[in-house]
Structures are given as structure tokens and as C-alpha cells.
Amino acid sequence: MKNIVMLLGAPGSGKGTVAKILNTSFALAHISTGDLLREEIKNKTELGLKAEGLMSKGILVDDTTVTNMLKARIQQPDCDKGFVLDGFPRTLVQLNLLQQVLNDIPNCKLTVVQIDIAEDIIIKRISGRYSCSNCGKIYNEFWINPTQKGVCDDCGSTDFTKRKDDTVEVIKDRLSVYKQQTLPIIDYYKNLNLLHSIQGDLGKESILQWFKNNLV
Ligand code: AMP
């Protein structure tokens, strides 16, 4: 059985953190469409150049482009045991395209999990967020900084980076895009009685336990 976990939640709800836990503990590949797009930008590809302007304003990249990127990603061998979707689908069109993709994967089980979090916490989480450029570990200037100032706890790197779209102005736009375009996906699964919910402030052990109880 191949586990596919769809993480739904506002920007800053902690989808990336949960996905990393699932990657380490259940060998599920972490697929973040935002990370894939940032990689395209870094490599200055045609897609990256197209996406950069949209992402800096918090606007979504078009459904076909992102879905094609996802289709290519799930062909990679690290997805053999299953994968976690972080930031995809974000629109009902993407949900529809994803369902067609999943129909072609034999023996897979989809678990849809919403991460619940209050809006004031989101703003603080995102505006304070920065990460290690080397291993991707996420910190927050208000709450969680490296034990030794300027040195990553996990890999020792001294290079840190902040996302260009993690500013208060862009966060507000991202939240409004989320409410308009992504919340209908949550309603869709809620109506089907297929939506699970976890709190956005759960610690690592509780997250792990929840998935141990709920994945096959
Ligand atoms: P994220 O890293 O998930 O917060 O995504 C950062 C930005 O990448 C978003 O604000 C969008 O501009 C773009 N993006 C990421 N995933 C998607 C997606 N599934 N569909 C459209 N745009 C996306």
C-alpha cells in the first residue's frame, strides 16, 4: 500500500514541518510545489522566470504548469513508498487534475489532513521565518533561533535565507488567495467526511503519534 498524504492549511500553518517528519519517519517523499518552483527560480529556467513575479506577489502559478511539474516529480524513485503533498492542490482545478493522476496509481491510499491555526499566529510565524540555506531547517526570529547564534543546529552551516514572499504585505495577499482558492478544497473533503484535522501547535511526538495511528 502506497500512502499519499495531502496536507491542507494556510501558508505558515506548518505543512513543511509535518511533511519533514513524515519524510523521516515513514519514508514518504516530501513534495512541496513551492520548493520546486523556488528551485526553478534559482536555476533561472523559463518556468522559474515566469513564476518569480507571481510568487513575489503571492499570486498562484497556473494550474497546468504546476500540475505538470507535480506529475514529473512523482515519477522519481523516492516516491515509490508514497509521498506527502505540501502546497498542492491549491485550487479545485488542481484537485481535479490530481484525482486523475491518483486514479493511475495502483494500491494507493489518500489521507487528507488539515492543519488548523489562528491567523495572528500565521503572521508572526511567516514574518519571522528563516531557514538554513544548506539543510532547510526552519527557524523563527521571534521564537526559535539556533542554540549557537548564526550556526544551524542540524548541519552547522552559517548561511541562512529568508523567503522574499515572507513579508507582512505579501502574507496578507497569500492568505486572501488561500481563502478564495484553497478553502473550497477543504470544504470538498469535509462534505465527503474525508477530512482529518490536527492542531498547528502540536509537538513532533504528537504529530508522529497521530500519523502512526492513521496511516496504513
Ligand atoms: P509555498 O511555498 O507553498 O508557500 O508557495 C509559495 C508560492 O509558490 C505561492 O504563493 C504560489 O505563488 C506558488 N505556488 C506553490 N504551490 C502552488 C500551487 N500548487 N499552485 C499554484 N501556485 C503555487
XYZ file of C-alpha atoms and ligand atoms in Angstrom:
239
model
C 0.000 0.000 0.000
C 1.280 3.401 -1.001
C 0.424 6.218 1.409
C -0.310 9.592 -0.095
C -0.806 12.385 2.413
C -2.365 15.674 1.333
C -1.582 18.475 3.776
C -4.012 21.363 3.624
C -3.664 24.560 5.600
C -2.943 28.261 5.316
C 0.546 29.491 4.491
C 2.564 29.221 7.708
C 0.371 26.520 9.225
C 3.349 24.157 9.396
C 2.775 21.906 6.360
C 6.503 21.806 5.627
C 7.388 20.805 9.175
C 4.822 17.997 9.213
C 5.984 16.834 5.773
C 9.585 16.632 7.003
C 8.508 14.477 9.957
C 6.631 12.148 7.585
C 9.642 12.009 5.317
C 11.992 10.997 8.121
C 9.674 8.610 9.927
C 7.673 6.968 7.119
C 9.997 7.397 4.106
C 7.332 9.362 2.253
C 8.798 11.789 -0.285
C 8.196 15.438 0.617
C 6.753 17.209 -2.398
C 6.451 20.959 -1.929
C 5.367 22.683 -5.133
C 6.613 25.968 -3.629
C 10.091 24.435 -3.160
C 10.026 23.018 -6.707
C 9.158 26.468 -8.058
C 11.871 28.141 -5.955
C 14.346 25.638 -7.409
C 13.248 26.658 -10.930
C 13.803 30.308 -9.988
C 17.248 29.523 -8.594
C 18.173 27.731 -11.814
C 16.777 30.624 -13.873
C 14.713 28.283 -16.058
C 11.955 29.607 -18.311
C 9.369 28.333 -15.831
C 11.271 29.960 -12.965
C 11.369 33.330 -14.684
C 7.624 33.114 -15.333
C 6.854 32.072 -11.744
C 9.091 34.572 -9.962
C 6.950 37.666 -10.493
C 3.768 35.851 -9.495
C 5.272 34.308 -6.377
C 6.722 37.582 -5.156
C 3.153 38.948 -5.100
C 1.597 35.821 -3.590
C -0.310 35.013 -6.790
C -0.700 31.384 -7.836
C 1.204 29.937 -10.781
C -1.118 28.471 -13.420
C -2.717 25.101 -12.742
C -1.378 23.233 -15.781
C 2.231 24.283 -15.191
C 2.182 23.280 -11.535
C 0.363 20.014 -12.192
C 2.843 19.036 -14.920
C 5.666 19.756 -12.506
C 3.992 17.533 -9.919
C 3.435 14.711 -12.431
C 7.140 14.696 -13.274
C 8.134 14.777 -9.597
C 6.069 11.742 -8.590
C 7.848 9.622 -11.203
C 11.053 9.849 -9.169
C 12.107 6.728 -7.237
C 11.824 8.323 -3.777
C 8.047 8.399 -4.338
C 7.844 4.592 -4.583
C 6.694 4.197 -0.971
C 4.346 7.156 -1.180
C 4.538 10.911 -0.828
C 3.331 13.966 1.048
C 1.769 16.832 -0.859
C 2.693 20.185 0.681
C 1.104 23.137 -1.122
C -0.688 21.115 -3.788
C -3.560 21.119 -4.703
C -4.337 24.797 -4.189
C -7.356 25.158 -6.478
C -10.328 22.976 -7.406
C -8.869 22.634 -10.916
C -5.649 21.220 -9.419
C -7.703 18.891 -7.215
C -9.457 17.567 -10.285
C -6.187 17.039 -12.157
C -4.684 15.345 -9.105
C -7.588 12.926 -8.845
C -6.908 11.830 -12.430
C -3.243 11.284 -11.542
C -4.094 9.285 -8.414
C -6.512 7.073 -10.359
C -3.500 5.773 -12.266
C -1.516 4.837 -9.141
C -2.409 1.275 -8.126
C -2.897 0.425 -4.464
C -2.660 3.896 -3.014
C -4.431 5.369 -0.017
C -5.026 9.102 0.246
C -5.148 10.705 3.711
C -6.249 14.335 3.750
C -5.122 16.358 6.754
C -5.944 19.963 7.501
C -3.607 21.859 9.816
C -5.583 24.301 11.945
C -4.019 27.554 13.086
C -5.155 31.064 14.137
C -4.473 33.925 11.725
C -2.484 36.115 14.180
C -0.059 33.242 14.743
C 0.321 32.773 10.980
C 1.501 36.368 10.504
C 4.100 36.016 13.259
C 5.191 32.597 12.040
C 5.714 33.726 8.457
C 7.169 37.166 9.035
C 9.740 35.731 11.464
C 10.542 32.651 9.373
C 14.032 31.979 8.027
C 15.835 28.778 7.177
C 19.237 27.206 6.841
C 20.401 27.550 3.230
C 22.149 24.209 3.435
C 19.720 21.745 5.090
C 16.475 23.735 5.020
C 15.860 23.625 8.800
C 13.303 26.285 9.638
C 13.793 28.859 12.426
C 11.792 31.842 13.630
C 13.356 35.085 14.788
C 10.651 35.540 17.459
C 10.643 32.019 18.903
C 13.201 29.531 17.675
C 16.746 30.577 16.873
C 19.793 28.300 16.622
C 21.294 27.388 20.018
C 24.576 28.940 18.907
C 23.801 32.255 17.248
C 24.235 32.100 13.460
C 25.059 28.362 13.338
C 22.466 25.824 12.168
C 21.652 23.281 14.929
C 21.328 20.422 12.449
C 24.163 20.869 9.954
C 26.471 23.596 11.315
C 26.051 25.853 8.289
C 26.312 29.596 8.889
C 24.300 30.562 5.845
C 20.628 31.425 6.335
C 17.956 32.620 3.965
C 14.572 34.315 4.122
C 11.840 33.876 1.514
C 11.085 37.007 -0.500
C 7.331 36.453 -0.105
C 7.508 36.157 3.703
C 6.723 39.824 4.321
C 3.646 41.129 6.137
C 2.172 42.702 2.958
C 2.592 39.600 0.803
C 1.352 37.327 3.609
C -1.976 39.185 3.614
C -2.334 38.602 -0.130
C -1.337 34.953 0.233
C -3.965 34.490 2.939
C -6.646 36.032 0.793
C -5.670 33.828 -2.178
C -5.790 30.859 0.209
C -9.294 31.718 1.406
C -10.654 32.228 -2.097
C -8.941 29.414 -3.957
C -7.860 26.728 -1.491
C -10.560 26.674 1.220
C -13.058 25.111 -1.242
C -10.802 22.016 -1.279
C -11.159 21.728 2.494
C -14.945 22.046 2.146
C -14.923 19.392 -0.563
C -13.247 16.810 1.700
C -15.273 17.914 4.741
C -18.500 17.255 2.836
C -17.253 13.795 1.905
C -16.336 13.123 5.555
C -12.747 12.502 4.490
C -11.099 15.460 6.199
C -8.869 14.937 9.223
C -7.752 17.886 11.314
C -4.721 18.433 13.516
C -3.743 21.496 15.525
C -0.914 23.631 14.137
C 0.847 23.849 17.506
C 1.299 20.121 18.082
C 4.796 18.965 19.016
C 6.760 16.491 16.937
C 5.879 13.467 19.106
C 2.138 14.157 18.937
C 2.295 14.633 15.167
C 4.162 11.380 14.817
C 1.692 9.532 17.013
C -1.256 10.892 15.054
C 0.171 9.584 11.788
C 1.159 6.248 13.345
C -2.493 5.840 14.288
C -3.886 6.984 10.964
C -1.609 5.779 8.167
C -1.896 2.213 6.886
P 4.506 27.855 -0.714
O 5.962 27.571 -0.622
O 3.664 26.618 -0.744
O 4.024 28.845 0.315
O 4.286 28.549 -2.150
C 4.889 29.767 -2.482
C 4.275 30.323 -3.761
O 4.513 29.401 -4.843
C 2.772 30.529 -3.737
O 2.400 31.765 -3.152
C 2.439 30.441 -5.225
O 2.790 31.643 -5.886
C 3.398 29.356 -5.723
N 2.799 28.002 -5.608
C 3.191 26.984 -4.801
N 2.429 25.909 -4.966
C 1.499 26.239 -5.895
C 0.401 25.552 -6.484
N 0.083 24.308 -6.143
N -0.312 26.218 -7.431
C -0.016 27.465 -7.809
N 0.994 28.182 -7.276
C 1.752 27.579 -6.333
